[in-house]
Short mmCIF file of C-alpha atoms in Angstrom, two decimals:
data_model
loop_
_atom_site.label_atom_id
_atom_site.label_comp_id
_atom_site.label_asym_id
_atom_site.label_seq_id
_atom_site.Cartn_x
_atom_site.Cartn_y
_atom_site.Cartn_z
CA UNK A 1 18.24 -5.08 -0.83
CA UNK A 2 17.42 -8.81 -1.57
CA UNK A 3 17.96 -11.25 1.40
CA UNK A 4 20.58 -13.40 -0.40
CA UNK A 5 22.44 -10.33 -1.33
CA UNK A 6 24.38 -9.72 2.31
CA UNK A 7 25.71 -13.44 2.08
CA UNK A 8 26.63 -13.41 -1.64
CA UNK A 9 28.50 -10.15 -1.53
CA UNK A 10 29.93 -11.61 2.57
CA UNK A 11 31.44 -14.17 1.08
CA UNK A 12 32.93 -13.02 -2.30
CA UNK A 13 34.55 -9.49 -0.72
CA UNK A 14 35.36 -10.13 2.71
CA UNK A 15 36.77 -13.54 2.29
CA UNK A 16 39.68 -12.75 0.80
CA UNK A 17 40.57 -10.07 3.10
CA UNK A 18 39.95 -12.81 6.23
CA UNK A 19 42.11 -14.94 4.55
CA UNK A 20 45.12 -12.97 4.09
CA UNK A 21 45.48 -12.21 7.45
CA UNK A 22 45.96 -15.88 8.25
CA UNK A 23 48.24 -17.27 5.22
CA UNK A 24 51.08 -15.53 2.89
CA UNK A 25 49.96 -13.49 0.05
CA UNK A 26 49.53 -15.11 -3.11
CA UNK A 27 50.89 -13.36 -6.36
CA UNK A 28 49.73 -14.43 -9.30
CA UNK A 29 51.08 -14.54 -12.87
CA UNK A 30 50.08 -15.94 -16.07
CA UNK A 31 51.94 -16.82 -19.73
CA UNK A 32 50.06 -17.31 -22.50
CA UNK A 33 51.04 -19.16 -25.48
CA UNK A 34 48.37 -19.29 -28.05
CA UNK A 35 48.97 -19.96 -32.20
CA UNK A 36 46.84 -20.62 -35.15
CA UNK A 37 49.81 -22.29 -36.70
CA UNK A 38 50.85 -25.81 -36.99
CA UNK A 39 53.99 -27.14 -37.16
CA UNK A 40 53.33 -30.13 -38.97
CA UNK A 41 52.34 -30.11 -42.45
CA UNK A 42 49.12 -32.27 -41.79
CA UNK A 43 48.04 -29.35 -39.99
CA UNK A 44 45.55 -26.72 -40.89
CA UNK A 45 45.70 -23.09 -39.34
CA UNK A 46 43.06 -23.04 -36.61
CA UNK A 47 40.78 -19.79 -37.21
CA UNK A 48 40.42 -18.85 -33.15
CA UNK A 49 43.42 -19.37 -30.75
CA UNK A 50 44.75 -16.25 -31.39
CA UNK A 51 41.25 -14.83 -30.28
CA UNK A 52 41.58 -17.60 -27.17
CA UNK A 53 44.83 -16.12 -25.95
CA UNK A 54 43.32 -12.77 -25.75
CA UNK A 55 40.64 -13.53 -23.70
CA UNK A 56 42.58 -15.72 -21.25
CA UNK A 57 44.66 -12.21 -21.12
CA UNK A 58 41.92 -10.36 -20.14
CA UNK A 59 40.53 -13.35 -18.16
CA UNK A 60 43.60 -13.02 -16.12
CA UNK A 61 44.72 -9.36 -16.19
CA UNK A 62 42.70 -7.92 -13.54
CA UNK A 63 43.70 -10.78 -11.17
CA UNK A 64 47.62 -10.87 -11.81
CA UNK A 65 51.11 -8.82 -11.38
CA UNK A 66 52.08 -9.81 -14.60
CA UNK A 67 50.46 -11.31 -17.86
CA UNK A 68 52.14 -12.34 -20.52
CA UNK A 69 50.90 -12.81 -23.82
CA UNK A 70 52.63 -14.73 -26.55
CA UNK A 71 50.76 -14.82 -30.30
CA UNK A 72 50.11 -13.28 -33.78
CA UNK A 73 46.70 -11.98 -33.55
CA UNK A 74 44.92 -11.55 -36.58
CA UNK A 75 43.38 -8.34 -38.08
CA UNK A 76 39.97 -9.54 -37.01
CA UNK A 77 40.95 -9.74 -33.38
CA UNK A 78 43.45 -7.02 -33.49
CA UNK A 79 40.43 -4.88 -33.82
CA UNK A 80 38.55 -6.46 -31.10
CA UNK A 81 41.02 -5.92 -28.77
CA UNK A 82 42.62 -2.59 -29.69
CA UNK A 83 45.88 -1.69 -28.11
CA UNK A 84 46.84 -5.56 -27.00
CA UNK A 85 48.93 -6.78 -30.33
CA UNK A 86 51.53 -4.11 -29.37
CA UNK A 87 51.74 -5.99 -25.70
CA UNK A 88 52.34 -9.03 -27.40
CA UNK A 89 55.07 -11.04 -28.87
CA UNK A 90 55.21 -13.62 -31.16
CA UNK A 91 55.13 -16.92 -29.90
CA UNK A 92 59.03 -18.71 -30.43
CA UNK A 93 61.12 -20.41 -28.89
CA UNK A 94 63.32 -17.35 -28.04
CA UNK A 95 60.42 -15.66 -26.66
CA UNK A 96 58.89 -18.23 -24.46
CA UNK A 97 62.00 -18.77 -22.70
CA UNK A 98 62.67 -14.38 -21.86
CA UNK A 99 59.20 -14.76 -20.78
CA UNK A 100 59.94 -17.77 -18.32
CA UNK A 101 63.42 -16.25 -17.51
CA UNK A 102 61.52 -12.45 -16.69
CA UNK A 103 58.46 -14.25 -14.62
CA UNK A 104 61.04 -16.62 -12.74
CA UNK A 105 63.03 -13.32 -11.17
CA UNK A 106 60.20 -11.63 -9.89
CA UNK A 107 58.66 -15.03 -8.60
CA UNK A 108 62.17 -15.90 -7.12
CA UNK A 109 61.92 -11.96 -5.11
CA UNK A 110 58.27 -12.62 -4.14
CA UNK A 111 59.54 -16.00 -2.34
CA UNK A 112 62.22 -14.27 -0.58
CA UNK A 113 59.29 -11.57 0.49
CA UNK A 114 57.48 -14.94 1.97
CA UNK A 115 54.80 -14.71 -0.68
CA UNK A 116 53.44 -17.47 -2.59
CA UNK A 117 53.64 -17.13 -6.31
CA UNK A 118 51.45 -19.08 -8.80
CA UNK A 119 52.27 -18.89 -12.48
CA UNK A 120 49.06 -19.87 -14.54
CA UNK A 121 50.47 -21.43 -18.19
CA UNK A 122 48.38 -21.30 -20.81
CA UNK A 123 48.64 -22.83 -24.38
CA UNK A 124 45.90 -22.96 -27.09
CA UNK A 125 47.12 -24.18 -30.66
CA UNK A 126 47.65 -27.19 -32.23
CA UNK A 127 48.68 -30.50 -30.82
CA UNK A 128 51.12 -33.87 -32.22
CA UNK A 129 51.84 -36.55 -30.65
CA UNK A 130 54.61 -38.12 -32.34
CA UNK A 131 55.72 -41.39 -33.55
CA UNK A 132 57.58 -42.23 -30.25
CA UNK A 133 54.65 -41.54 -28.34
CA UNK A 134 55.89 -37.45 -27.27
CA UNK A 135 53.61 -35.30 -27.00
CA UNK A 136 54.34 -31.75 -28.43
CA UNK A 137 52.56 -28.52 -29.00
CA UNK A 138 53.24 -25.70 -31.96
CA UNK A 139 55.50 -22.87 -31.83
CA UNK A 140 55.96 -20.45 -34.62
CA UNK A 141 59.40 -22.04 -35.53
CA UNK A 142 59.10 -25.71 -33.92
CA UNK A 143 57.49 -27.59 -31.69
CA UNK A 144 57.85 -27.49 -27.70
CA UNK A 145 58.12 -31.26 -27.10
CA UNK A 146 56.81 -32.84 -23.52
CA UNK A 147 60.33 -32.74 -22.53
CA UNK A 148 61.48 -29.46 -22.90
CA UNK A 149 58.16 -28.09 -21.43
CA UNK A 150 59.69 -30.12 -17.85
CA UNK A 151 63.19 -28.78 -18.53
CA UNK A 152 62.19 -24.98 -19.30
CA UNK A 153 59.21 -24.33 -17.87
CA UNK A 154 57.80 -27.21 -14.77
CA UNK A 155 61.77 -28.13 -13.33
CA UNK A 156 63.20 -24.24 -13.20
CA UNK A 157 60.11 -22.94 -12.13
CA UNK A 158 60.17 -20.29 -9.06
CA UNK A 159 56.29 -21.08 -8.68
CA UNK A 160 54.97 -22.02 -5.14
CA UNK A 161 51.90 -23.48 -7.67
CA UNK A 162 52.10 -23.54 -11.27
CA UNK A 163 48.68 -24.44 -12.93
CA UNK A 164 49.19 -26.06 -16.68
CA UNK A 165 45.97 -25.31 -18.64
CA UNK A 166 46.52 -26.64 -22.20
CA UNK A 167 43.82 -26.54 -24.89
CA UNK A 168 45.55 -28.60 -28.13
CA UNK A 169 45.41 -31.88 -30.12
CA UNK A 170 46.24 -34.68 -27.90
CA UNK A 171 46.87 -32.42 -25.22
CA UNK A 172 47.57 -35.36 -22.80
CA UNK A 173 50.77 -36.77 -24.30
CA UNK A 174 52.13 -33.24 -24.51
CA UNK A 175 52.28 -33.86 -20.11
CA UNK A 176 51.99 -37.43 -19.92
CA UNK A 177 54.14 -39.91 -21.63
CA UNK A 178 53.70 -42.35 -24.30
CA UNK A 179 50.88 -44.94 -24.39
CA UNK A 180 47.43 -45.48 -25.83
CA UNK A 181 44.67 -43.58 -24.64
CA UNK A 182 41.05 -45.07 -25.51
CA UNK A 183 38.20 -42.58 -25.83
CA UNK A 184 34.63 -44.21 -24.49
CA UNK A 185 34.03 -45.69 -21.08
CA UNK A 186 37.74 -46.77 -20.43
CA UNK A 187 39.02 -43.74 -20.67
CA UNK A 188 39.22 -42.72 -16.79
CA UNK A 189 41.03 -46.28 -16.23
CA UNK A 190 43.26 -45.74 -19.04
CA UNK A 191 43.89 -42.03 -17.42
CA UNK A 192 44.53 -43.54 -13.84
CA UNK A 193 46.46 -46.31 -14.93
CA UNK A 194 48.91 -43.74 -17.22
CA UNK A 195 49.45 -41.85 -13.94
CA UNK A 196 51.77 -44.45 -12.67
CA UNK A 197 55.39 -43.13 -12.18
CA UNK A 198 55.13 -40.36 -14.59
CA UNK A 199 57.25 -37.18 -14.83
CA UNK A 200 54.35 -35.07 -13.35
CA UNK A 201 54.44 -36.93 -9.79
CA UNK A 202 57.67 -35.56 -9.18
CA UNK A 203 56.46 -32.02 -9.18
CA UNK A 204 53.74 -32.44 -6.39
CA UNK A 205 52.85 -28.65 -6.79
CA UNK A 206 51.98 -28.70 -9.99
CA UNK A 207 48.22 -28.81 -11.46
CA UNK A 208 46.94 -29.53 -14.87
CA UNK A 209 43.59 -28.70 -17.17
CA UNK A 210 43.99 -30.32 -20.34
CA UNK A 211 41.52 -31.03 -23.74
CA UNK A 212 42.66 -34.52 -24.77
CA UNK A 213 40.69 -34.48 -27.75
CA UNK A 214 42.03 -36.29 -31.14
CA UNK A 215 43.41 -33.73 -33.53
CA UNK A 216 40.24 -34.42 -35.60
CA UNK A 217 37.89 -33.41 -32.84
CA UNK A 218 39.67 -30.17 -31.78
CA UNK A 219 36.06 -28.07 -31.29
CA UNK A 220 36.76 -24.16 -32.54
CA UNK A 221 32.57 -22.65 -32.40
CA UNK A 222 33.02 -19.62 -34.88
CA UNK A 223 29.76 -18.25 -33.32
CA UNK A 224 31.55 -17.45 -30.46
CA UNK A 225 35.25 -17.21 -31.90
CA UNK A 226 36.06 -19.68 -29.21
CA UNK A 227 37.65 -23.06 -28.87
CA UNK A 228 34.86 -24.86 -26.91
CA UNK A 229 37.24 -26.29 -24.26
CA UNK A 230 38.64 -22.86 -23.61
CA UNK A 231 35.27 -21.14 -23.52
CA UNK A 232 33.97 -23.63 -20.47
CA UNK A 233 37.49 -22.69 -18.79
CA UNK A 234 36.77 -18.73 -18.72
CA UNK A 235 33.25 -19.07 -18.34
CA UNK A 236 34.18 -21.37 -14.55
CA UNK A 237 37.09 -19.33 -13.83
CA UNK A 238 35.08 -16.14 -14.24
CA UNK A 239 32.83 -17.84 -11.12
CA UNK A 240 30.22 -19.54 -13.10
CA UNK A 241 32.13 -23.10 -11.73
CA UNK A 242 32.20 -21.75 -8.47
CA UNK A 243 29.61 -24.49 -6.36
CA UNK A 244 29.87 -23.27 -2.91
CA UNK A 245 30.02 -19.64 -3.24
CA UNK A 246 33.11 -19.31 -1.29
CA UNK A 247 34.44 -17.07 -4.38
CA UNK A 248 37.18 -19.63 -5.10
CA UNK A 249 36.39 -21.78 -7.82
CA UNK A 250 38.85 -25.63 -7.40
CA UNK A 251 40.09 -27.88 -9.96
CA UNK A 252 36.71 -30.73 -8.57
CA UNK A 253 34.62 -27.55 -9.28
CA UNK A 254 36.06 -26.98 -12.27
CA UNK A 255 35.94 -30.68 -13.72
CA UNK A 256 32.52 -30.97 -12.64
CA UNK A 257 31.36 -27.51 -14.73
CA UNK A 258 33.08 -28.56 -17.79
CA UNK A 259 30.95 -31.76 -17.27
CA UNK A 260 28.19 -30.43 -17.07
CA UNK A 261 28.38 -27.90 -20.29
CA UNK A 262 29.39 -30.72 -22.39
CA UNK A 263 26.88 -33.61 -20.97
CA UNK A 264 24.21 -32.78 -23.51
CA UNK A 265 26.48 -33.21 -26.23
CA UNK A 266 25.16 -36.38 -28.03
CA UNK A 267 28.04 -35.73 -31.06
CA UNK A 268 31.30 -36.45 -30.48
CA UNK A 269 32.75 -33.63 -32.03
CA UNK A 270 31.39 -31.20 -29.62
CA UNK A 271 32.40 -33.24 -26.41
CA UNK A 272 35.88 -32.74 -25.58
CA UNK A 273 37.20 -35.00 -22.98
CA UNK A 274 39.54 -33.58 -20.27
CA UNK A 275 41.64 -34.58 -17.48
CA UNK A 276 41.58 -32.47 -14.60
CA UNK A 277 43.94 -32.96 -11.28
CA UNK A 278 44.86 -30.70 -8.83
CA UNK A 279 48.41 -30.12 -7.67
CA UNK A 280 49.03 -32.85 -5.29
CA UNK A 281 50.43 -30.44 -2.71
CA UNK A 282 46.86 -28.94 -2.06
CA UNK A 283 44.27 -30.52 -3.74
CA UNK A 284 41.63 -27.97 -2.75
CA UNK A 285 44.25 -25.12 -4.66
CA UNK A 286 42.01 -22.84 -6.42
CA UNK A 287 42.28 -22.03 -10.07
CA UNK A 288 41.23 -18.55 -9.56
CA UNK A 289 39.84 -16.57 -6.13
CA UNK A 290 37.16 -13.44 -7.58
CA UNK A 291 37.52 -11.49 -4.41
CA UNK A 292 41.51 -11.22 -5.25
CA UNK A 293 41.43 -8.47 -7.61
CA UNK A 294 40.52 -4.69 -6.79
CA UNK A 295 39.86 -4.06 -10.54
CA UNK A 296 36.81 -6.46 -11.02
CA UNK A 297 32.96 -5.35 -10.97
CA UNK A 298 30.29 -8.41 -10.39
CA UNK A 299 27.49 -9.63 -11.80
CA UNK A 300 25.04 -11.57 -9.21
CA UNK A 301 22.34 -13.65 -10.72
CA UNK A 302 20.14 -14.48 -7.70
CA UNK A 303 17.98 -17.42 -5.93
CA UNK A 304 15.17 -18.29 -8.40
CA UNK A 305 16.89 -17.14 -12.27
CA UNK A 306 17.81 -20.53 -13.68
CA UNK A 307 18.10 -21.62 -16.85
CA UNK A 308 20.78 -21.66 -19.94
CA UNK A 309 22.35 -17.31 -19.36
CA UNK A 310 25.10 -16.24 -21.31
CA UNK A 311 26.72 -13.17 -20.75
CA UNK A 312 27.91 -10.79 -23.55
CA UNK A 313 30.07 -7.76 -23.88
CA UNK A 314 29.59 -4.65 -26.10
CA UNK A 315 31.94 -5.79 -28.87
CA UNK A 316 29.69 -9.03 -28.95
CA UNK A 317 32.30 -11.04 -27.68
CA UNK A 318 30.80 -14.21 -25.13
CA UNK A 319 32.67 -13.92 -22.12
CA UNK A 320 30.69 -16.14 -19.64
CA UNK A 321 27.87 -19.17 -20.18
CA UNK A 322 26.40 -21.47 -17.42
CA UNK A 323 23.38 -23.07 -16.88
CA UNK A 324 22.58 -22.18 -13.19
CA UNK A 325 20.56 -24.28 -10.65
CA UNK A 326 17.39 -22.56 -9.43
CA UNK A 327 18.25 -23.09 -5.73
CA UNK A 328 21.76 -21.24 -5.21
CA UNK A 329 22.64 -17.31 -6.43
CA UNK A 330 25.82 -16.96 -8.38
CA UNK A 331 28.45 -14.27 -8.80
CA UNK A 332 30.39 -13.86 -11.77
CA UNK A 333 33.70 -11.30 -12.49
CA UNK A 334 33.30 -9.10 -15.04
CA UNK A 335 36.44 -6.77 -16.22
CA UNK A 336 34.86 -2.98 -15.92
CA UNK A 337 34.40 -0.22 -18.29
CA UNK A 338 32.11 -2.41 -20.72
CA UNK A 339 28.52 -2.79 -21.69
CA UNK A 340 27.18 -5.95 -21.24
CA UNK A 341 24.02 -8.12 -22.39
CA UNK A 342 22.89 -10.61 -20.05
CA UNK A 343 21.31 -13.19 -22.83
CA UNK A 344 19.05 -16.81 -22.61
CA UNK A 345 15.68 -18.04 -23.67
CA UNK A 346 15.30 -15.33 -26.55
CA UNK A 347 15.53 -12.31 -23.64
CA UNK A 348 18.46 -10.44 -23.31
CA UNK A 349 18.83 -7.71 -20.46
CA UNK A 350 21.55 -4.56 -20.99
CA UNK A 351 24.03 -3.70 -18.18
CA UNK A 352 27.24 -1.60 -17.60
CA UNK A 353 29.87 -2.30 -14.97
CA UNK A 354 31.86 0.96 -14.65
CA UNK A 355 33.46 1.03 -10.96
CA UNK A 356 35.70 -1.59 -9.02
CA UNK A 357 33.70 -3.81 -6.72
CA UNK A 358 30.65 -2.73 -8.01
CA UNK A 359 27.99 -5.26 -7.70
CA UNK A 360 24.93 -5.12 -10.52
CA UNK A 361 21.39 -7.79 -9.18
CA UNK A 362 20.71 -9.56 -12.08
CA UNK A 363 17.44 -10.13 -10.63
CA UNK A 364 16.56 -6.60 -10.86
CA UNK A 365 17.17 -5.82 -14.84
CA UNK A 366 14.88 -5.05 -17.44
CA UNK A 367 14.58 -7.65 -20.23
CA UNK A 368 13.22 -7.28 -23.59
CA UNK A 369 12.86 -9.59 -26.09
CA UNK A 370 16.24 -10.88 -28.20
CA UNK A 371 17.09 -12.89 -31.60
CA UNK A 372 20.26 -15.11 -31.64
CA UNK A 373 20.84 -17.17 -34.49
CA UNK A 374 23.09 -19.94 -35.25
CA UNK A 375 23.56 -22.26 -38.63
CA UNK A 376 24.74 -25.21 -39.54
CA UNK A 377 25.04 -28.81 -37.83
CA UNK A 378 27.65 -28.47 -35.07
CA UNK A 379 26.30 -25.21 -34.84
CA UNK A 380 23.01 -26.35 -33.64
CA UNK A 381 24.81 -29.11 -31.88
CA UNK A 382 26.81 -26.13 -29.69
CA UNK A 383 24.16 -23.71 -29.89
CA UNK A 384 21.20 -26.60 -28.14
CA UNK A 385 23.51 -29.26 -26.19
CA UNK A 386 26.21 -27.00 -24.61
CA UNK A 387 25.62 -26.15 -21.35
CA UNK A 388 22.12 -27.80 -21.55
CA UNK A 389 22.58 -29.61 -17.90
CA UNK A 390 21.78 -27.17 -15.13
CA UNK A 391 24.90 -26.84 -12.81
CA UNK A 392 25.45 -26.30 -9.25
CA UNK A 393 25.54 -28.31 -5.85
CA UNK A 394 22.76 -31.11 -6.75
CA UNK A 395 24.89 -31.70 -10.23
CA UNK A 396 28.33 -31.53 -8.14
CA UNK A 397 27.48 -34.41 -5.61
CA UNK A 398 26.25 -36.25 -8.05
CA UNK A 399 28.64 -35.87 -10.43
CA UNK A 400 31.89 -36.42 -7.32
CA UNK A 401 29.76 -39.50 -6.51
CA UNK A 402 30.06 -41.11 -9.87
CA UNK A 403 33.55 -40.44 -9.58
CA UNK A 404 33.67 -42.42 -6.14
CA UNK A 405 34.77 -39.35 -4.47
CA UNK A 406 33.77 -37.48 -1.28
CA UNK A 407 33.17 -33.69 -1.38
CA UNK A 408 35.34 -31.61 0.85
CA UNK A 409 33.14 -30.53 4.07
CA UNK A 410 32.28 -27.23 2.65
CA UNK A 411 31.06 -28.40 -0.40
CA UNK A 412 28.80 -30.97 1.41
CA UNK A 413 27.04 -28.52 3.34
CA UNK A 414 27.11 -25.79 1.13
CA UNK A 415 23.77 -23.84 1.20
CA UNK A 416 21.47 -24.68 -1.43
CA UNK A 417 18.85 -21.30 -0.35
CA UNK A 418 20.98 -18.51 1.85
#
């Protein structure tokens, strides 16, 4: 057994049984809103949400009491994901709120148990911000404005911790109220300064992951079937984000990995801009914990394999990308029962992950030679820029620096060679 393989595994499995003897069990639940459909008339039918809102479902599955999924998938993705379309329902008004009203009454009983519950929203589709300034997103028969998404789903919530992740045209205004937001080297002023005595400060236990890109720059990569924005998301919530191999991956890990992936992007349209912030309750809440979930196998990609590594499932489907560090090993989740490809650099290396907990050492596959091809100009812009920056504690500090902010403790120190 490889040296770094004790620590890796140490940390990822046993951590989460250490910490549940000292603190109340967390429950976790997600919704998932995701439409190809506009609402406005000035807006074309996006090709991959549908496809987005099925892998956030399995993203979260394995991990959660309850997932919900609400969208029309397609006959493409029906097929990729056989057996989901009949757990789904379409994505209305009348169905979000059952959905909210269902989730709130077993979050309300978990509370009384003394368990923390965390509801994990979700919406890909498209995006309008209004005349007035009010942001809104697309439902199947009218829009869910920035007001009634306080009023139905952030004020009646039962959530201990509710994470917003929101991947749409001007994404922002659909949390944030009116004003300008510039694009360029003001934007993280203009962000701070539209902070100030906004709805979201009065729900201190709420966190947020939102694209704020213009509804011209929305970024769907049909080589993957992915919105790009959503695609970083899994790929860091799956573990590729996570910095200081505690298992956990944050909303500063998080921020930092989608800017990374996206720092190589010279073109606009395939940089998204995002605005990441923790609930102010805990700010070191994690997104997602990978030792949480007894129905996860791992993939460990050790000390000394670096480089651009995607991985891929059977059906072809990209579930995770990163560009790893040299220096640290990484651990990524991977739902079982699948074959999967570990891909990068024209080598590709098969693997299965068929029983709960198991562990497969990258380090220790056979590769053999692989052909990947992508056309067109934003395809070559995805395909060579994405995830071009190598990511991991060196990237992290400097990146938290730039931002004039101090790394928790842990991250600090955290072990560049175990």
């Amino acid at each position: 057994m490889p040296p770094h393989r004790p620590l890796v595994l140490g940390v990822l499995l046993l951590l989460a049984a250490t910490a549940a003897g000292a603190a109340p069990e967390q429950v976790h639940y997600a919704l998932i809103v995701a439409s190809n459909t506009g609402t406005h008339p000035s807006q074309a039918p996006l090709r991959y949400a549908d496809d987005d809102g099925a892998r956030y479902y399995e993203l979260f599955a394995p991990r959660s009491r309850e997932v919900v999924l609400l969208s029309v998938l397609d006959a493409e993705t029906q097929a990729l994901h056989p057996g989901l379309a009949a757990k789904t329902r379409p994505p209305t008004h009348p169905a979000l709120g059952a959905a909210l009203t269902r989730l709130n009454a077993r979050m309300a009983e978990d509370r009384a148990k003394g368990a923390v519950p965390v509801l994990t929203f979700v919406f890909v589709g498209h995006g309008k911000r209004g005349a007035a300034g009010e942001g809104s997103v697309s439902l199947l028969d009218g829009p869910l404005t920035r007001t009634e998404l306080y009023e139905r789903v952030v004020s009646p919530s039962k959530a201990s911790f509710l994470q917003l992740i929101v991947d749409a045209c001007d994404s922002y205004f659909f949390v944030h109220s009116r004003g300008a937001l510039p694009v360029g080297p003001a934007y993280a002023d203009a962000v701070k300064g539209l902070l100030g005595n906004r709805e979201l400060e009065r729900f201190p236990q709420v966190g947020v992951v939102l694209s704020t890109a213009s509804e011209q720059e929305s970024q769907e990569w049909s080589a993957i079937r992915s919105g790009v924005f959503s695609h970083m998301v899994r790929s860091a919530l799956s573990g590729a984000g996570d910095v200081n191999g505690d298992g956990k991956v944050d909303y500063a890990e998080l921020r930092a990995f989608v800017a990374a992936a996206s720092q190589g992007t010279n073109d606009v349209r395939g940089q998204p801009n995002v605005f990441i912030q923790p609930p102010a309750l805990n700010r070191a809440f994690a997104l997602t914990d990978l030792g949480d979930a007894a129905s996860l196998g791992y993939l460990m990609v050790p000390t000394g394999l670096a480089g651009r590594l995607w991985v891929e499932d059977s059906r072809g489907i990209r579930v995770v990308e990163l560009h790893k560090e040299r220096e640290r090993p990484l651990v990524v989740a991977l739902p079982l029962g699948r074959g999967y490809y570990l891909r990068g650099s024209g080598r590709e290396a098969p693997f299965a992950i068929s029983r709960a907990s198991e562990v497969v050492d990258a380090g220790g596959l056979p590769w053999h030679d692989a052909s990947v091809a992508a056309r067109g100009a934003v395809q070559d812009v995805m395909r060579d820029k994405l995830f071009s920056v190598p990511f991991g504690p060196r990237f992290y500090r400097g990146y938290m620096a730039s931002l004039g902010i101090t790394p928790s403790p842990d991250e600090a120190d955290a072990a560049l060679v175990p």
